[in-house]
Amino acid sequence: MLSFQNPVAAFTRRPAPWGMLHIAATASGIVAVDLGAETPDFVDGLARRIHGRVLPAEDGEVPSEWRATLDAAGRQIGEWFAGERRSFELPIDLRVSDWDRRVLTGAARLQYGETASYGELARHVGKPGAARAVGGAMGRNPVPILIPCHRVIAGDGTLGGYGGSNYADRRASLAIKRRLLAIEGTTVRE
């Protein structure tokens, strides 16, 4: 188990159509959304990624601003699941490489219910032929749903892959991706 002095992030759990998801916030915004991890795995993985201590939102050391951000994220994601919201108004603490930031920014431009292939997204970010690299960036998206990597599909119109959780198996991940697309009224062929 990692050991750090000061809290760097706080997390909460919220219900999702397939079980529970985790949301984490820092002083800068939402730093993680995980769609399938067990809590200890999520906390350990996030602590390693951000090099700091991760506490439950209820912990007395967690600043009230972080709890407010987590509450807003939980509320907005719940509204999105219910079909009452099409976009998010949340600060994002996106700690990724320049390439991943470029790709995730491109994915964030996809509108509710819209899909694009990995190759199309590669062209949109100025790197035609980089579909596999786009897929890698999608798989590393630390804030799925908020940055809608589920809207990026294979060039043949099938789901492709999905990295919404580092802890779910491929079949479970693809079932989650299909469900997220269905929330937006989008169906993708098998």
Short mmCIF file of C-alpha atoms in Angstrom, two decimals:
data_model
loop_
_atom_site.label_atom_id
_atom_site.label_comp_id
_atom_site.label_asym_id
_atom_site.label_seq_id
_atom_site.Cartn_x
_atom_site.Cartn_y
_atom_site.Cartn_z
CA MET A 1 0.00 0.00 0.00
CA LEU A 2 1.28 3.47 -0.87
CA SER A 3 1.78 6.07 1.84
CA PHE A 4 1.50 9.83 1.25
CA GLN A 5 1.21 12.73 3.71
CA ASN A 6 -1.40 15.15 2.37
CA PRO A 7 -4.58 14.25 0.55
CA VAL A 8 -4.37 14.94 -3.17
CA ALA A 9 -7.79 13.61 -4.14
CA ALA A 10 -11.09 12.51 -2.67
CA PHE A 11 -13.50 9.96 -4.09
CA THR A 12 -17.08 8.88 -3.87
CA ARG A 13 -19.13 6.00 -5.24
CA ARG A 14 -22.34 6.40 -7.21
CA PRO A 15 -24.80 3.92 -8.69
CA ALA A 16 -24.64 3.19 -12.41
CA PRO A 17 -26.94 1.00 -14.51
CA TRP A 18 -24.45 -1.92 -14.20
CA GLY A 19 -23.35 -1.45 -10.56
CA MET A 20 -21.22 1.20 -8.87
CA LEU A 21 -18.81 3.70 -10.31
CA HIS A 22 -16.13 5.80 -8.63
CA ILE A 23 -15.60 9.53 -9.10
CA ALA A 24 -12.53 11.36 -7.76
CA ALA A 25 -11.78 15.07 -7.46
CA THR A 26 -8.76 17.21 -6.68
CA ALA A 27 -8.50 20.94 -6.01
CA SER A 28 -8.53 21.39 -9.83
CA GLY A 29 -11.56 19.26 -10.70
CA ILE A 30 -12.62 15.73 -11.54
CA VAL A 31 -9.49 13.61 -11.97
CA ALA A 32 -11.03 10.14 -12.38
CA VAL A 33 -14.20 8.26 -13.20
CA ASP A 34 -14.00 4.49 -13.07
CA LEU A 35 -16.84 2.29 -14.25
CA GLY A 36 -16.00 -1.05 -12.72
CA ALA A 37 -13.20 -1.23 -10.15
CA GLU A 38 -13.40 -2.48 -6.63
CA THR A 39 -12.77 0.44 -4.25
CA PRO A 40 -9.32 -0.67 -3.00
CA ASP A 41 -8.10 -1.19 -6.58
CA PHE A 42 -9.48 2.18 -7.67
CA VAL A 43 -7.89 4.03 -4.72
CA ASP A 44 -4.49 2.34 -5.12
CA GLY A 45 -4.43 2.90 -8.89
CA LEU A 46 -5.41 6.56 -8.57
CA ALA A 47 -2.89 7.18 -5.78
CA ARG A 48 -0.14 5.80 -8.00
CA ARG A 49 -1.29 7.81 -11.03
CA ILE A 50 -1.50 11.16 -9.22
CA HIS A 51 1.28 10.49 -6.70
CA GLY A 52 -0.79 11.33 -3.67
CA ARG A 53 -3.15 10.16 -0.99
CA VAL A 54 -6.77 9.48 -1.98
CA LEU A 55 -9.42 9.73 0.72
CA PRO A 56 -13.14 9.01 0.87
CA ALA A 57 -15.19 12.21 0.46
CA GLU A 58 -16.56 11.79 4.00
CA ASP A 59 -13.08 12.03 5.55
CA GLY A 60 -12.62 15.12 7.72
CA GLU A 61 -9.41 16.09 5.87
CA VAL A 62 -11.26 16.52 2.57
CA PRO A 63 -11.93 20.18 1.75
CA SER A 64 -15.60 21.09 1.33
CA GLU A 65 -14.89 22.37 -2.21
CA TRP A 66 -13.78 18.88 -3.26
CA ARG A 67 -16.96 17.39 -1.78
CA ALA A 68 -19.03 19.98 -3.65
CA THR A 69 -17.30 19.05 -6.92
CA LEU A 70 -17.94 15.35 -6.26
CA ASP A 71 -21.59 16.03 -5.40
CA ALA A 72 -22.04 18.02 -8.61
CA ALA A 73 -20.38 15.28 -10.66
CA GLY A 74 -22.51 12.57 -9.07
CA ARG A 75 -25.68 14.59 -9.67
CA GLN A 76 -24.81 15.40 -13.29
CA ILE A 77 -23.78 11.82 -14.14
CA GLY A 78 -27.03 10.59 -12.55
CA GLU A 79 -29.00 13.07 -14.68
CA TRP A 80 -27.12 11.85 -17.76
CA PHE A 81 -27.97 8.22 -16.94
CA ALA A 82 -31.63 9.25 -16.61
CA GLY A 83 -31.59 10.98 -20.01
CA GLU A 84 -32.05 14.41 -18.41
CA ARG A 85 -28.62 15.81 -19.34
CA ARG A 86 -26.65 15.88 -22.59
CA SER A 87 -23.43 17.59 -21.49
CA PHE A 88 -21.48 18.26 -18.32
CA GLU A 89 -20.52 21.45 -16.54
CA LEU A 90 -17.65 20.26 -14.40
CA PRO A 91 -14.00 21.20 -14.02
CA ILE A 92 -11.72 18.42 -15.23
CA ASP A 93 -8.22 17.81 -13.88
CA LEU A 94 -6.85 16.08 -16.98
CA ARG A 95 -3.39 14.72 -16.11
CA VAL A 96 -2.42 13.11 -19.40
CA SER A 97 0.26 13.36 -22.08
CA ASP A 98 0.04 16.01 -24.80
CA TRP A 99 -1.06 13.37 -27.32
CA ASP A 100 -3.78 12.00 -25.06
CA ARG A 101 -4.97 15.54 -24.31
CA ARG A 102 -5.20 16.28 -28.04
CA VAL A 103 -7.21 13.10 -28.70
CA LEU A 104 -9.44 13.46 -25.64
CA THR A 105 -10.16 17.08 -26.57
CA GLY A 106 -11.22 15.82 -30.00
CA ALA A 107 -13.46 13.17 -28.45
CA ALA A 108 -14.99 15.79 -26.15
CA ARG A 109 -16.24 17.62 -29.24
CA LEU A 110 -18.46 14.69 -30.21
CA GLN A 111 -22.05 15.60 -29.46
CA TYR A 112 -24.58 13.55 -27.51
CA GLY A 113 -25.63 10.59 -29.69
CA GLU A 114 -22.89 11.21 -32.28
CA THR A 115 -20.20 8.64 -33.03
CA ALA A 116 -16.92 8.74 -34.92
CA SER A 117 -14.48 6.01 -35.83
CA TYR A 118 -10.99 5.88 -34.40
CA GLY A 119 -9.72 6.78 -37.89
CA GLU A 120 -12.10 9.73 -38.22
CA LEU A 121 -10.98 11.06 -34.86
CA ALA A 122 -7.35 10.62 -35.91
CA ARG A 123 -8.05 12.78 -38.99
CA HIS A 124 -9.88 15.37 -36.85
CA VAL A 125 -6.85 15.76 -34.59
CA GLY A 126 -4.51 16.10 -37.57
CA LYS A 127 -2.96 12.61 -37.54
CA PRO A 128 -4.54 10.58 -40.35
CA GLY A 129 -3.49 6.97 -40.11
CA ALA A 130 -3.13 7.09 -36.31
CA ALA A 131 -6.31 5.15 -35.51
CA ARG A 132 -4.49 2.70 -33.22
CA ALA A 133 -2.83 5.55 -31.32
CA VAL A 134 -6.25 7.18 -30.95
CA GLY A 135 -7.57 3.89 -29.57
CA GLY A 136 -4.73 3.84 -27.06
CA ALA A 137 -5.57 7.37 -25.91
CA MET A 138 -9.25 6.43 -25.61
CA GLY A 139 -8.28 3.44 -23.45
CA ARG A 140 -6.33 5.74 -21.13
CA ASN A 141 -9.16 8.27 -20.72
CA PRO A 142 -9.25 8.91 -16.95
CA VAL A 143 -12.74 10.46 -17.03
CA PRO A 144 -15.01 8.30 -19.22
CA ILE A 145 -18.55 9.56 -19.64
CA LEU A 146 -17.38 13.13 -18.95
CA ILE A 147 -15.07 12.86 -21.96
CA PRO A 148 -17.24 10.55 -24.09
CA CYS A 149 -14.77 7.95 -25.35
CA HIS A 150 -17.76 5.59 -25.66
CA ARG A 151 -18.73 7.59 -28.76
CA VAL A 152 -15.60 6.44 -30.60
CA ILE A 153 -16.19 3.17 -32.46
CA ALA A 154 -14.43 0.93 -34.96
CA GLY A 155 -14.24 1.91 -38.62
CA ASP A 156 -16.51 -1.01 -39.58
CA GLY A 157 -19.30 0.35 -37.37
CA THR A 158 -18.81 -2.11 -34.49
CA LEU A 159 -17.95 -1.16 -30.93
CA GLY A 160 -14.18 -1.59 -31.20
CA GLY A 161 -12.81 -1.58 -27.66
CA TYR A 162 -13.57 0.18 -24.42
CA GLY A 163 -11.34 1.11 -21.52
CA GLY A 164 -13.87 2.62 -19.10
CA SER A 165 -12.33 0.57 -16.34
CA ASN A 166 -8.91 -0.95 -15.99
CA TYR A 167 -10.48 -3.68 -13.87
CA ALA A 168 -13.36 -4.95 -16.02
CA ASP A 169 -12.78 -7.71 -18.57
CA ARG A 170 -13.23 -6.98 -22.28
CA ARG A 171 -16.74 -8.43 -22.49
CA ALA A 172 -17.94 -6.46 -19.46
CA SER A 173 -16.28 -3.28 -20.76
CA LEU A 174 -17.96 -3.62 -24.15
CA ALA A 175 -21.33 -4.23 -22.47
CA ILE A 176 -20.84 -0.96 -20.56
CA LYS A 177 -19.91 0.88 -23.78
CA ARG A 178 -23.02 -0.48 -25.52
CA ARG A 179 -25.14 0.64 -22.56
CA LEU A 180 -23.62 4.15 -22.57
CA LEU A 181 -24.36 4.48 -26.28
CA ALA A 182 -27.91 3.20 -25.73
CA ILE A 183 -28.48 5.94 -23.13
CA GLU A 184 -27.83 8.39 -25.96
CA GLY A 185 -30.13 6.51 -28.33
CA THR A 186 -27.28 5.06 -30.38
CA THR A 187 -27.04 1.44 -31.38
CA VAL A 188 -23.94 -0.14 -32.84
CA ARG A 189 -23.94 -3.40 -34.73
CA GLU A 190 -22.31 -6.52 -33.31
#
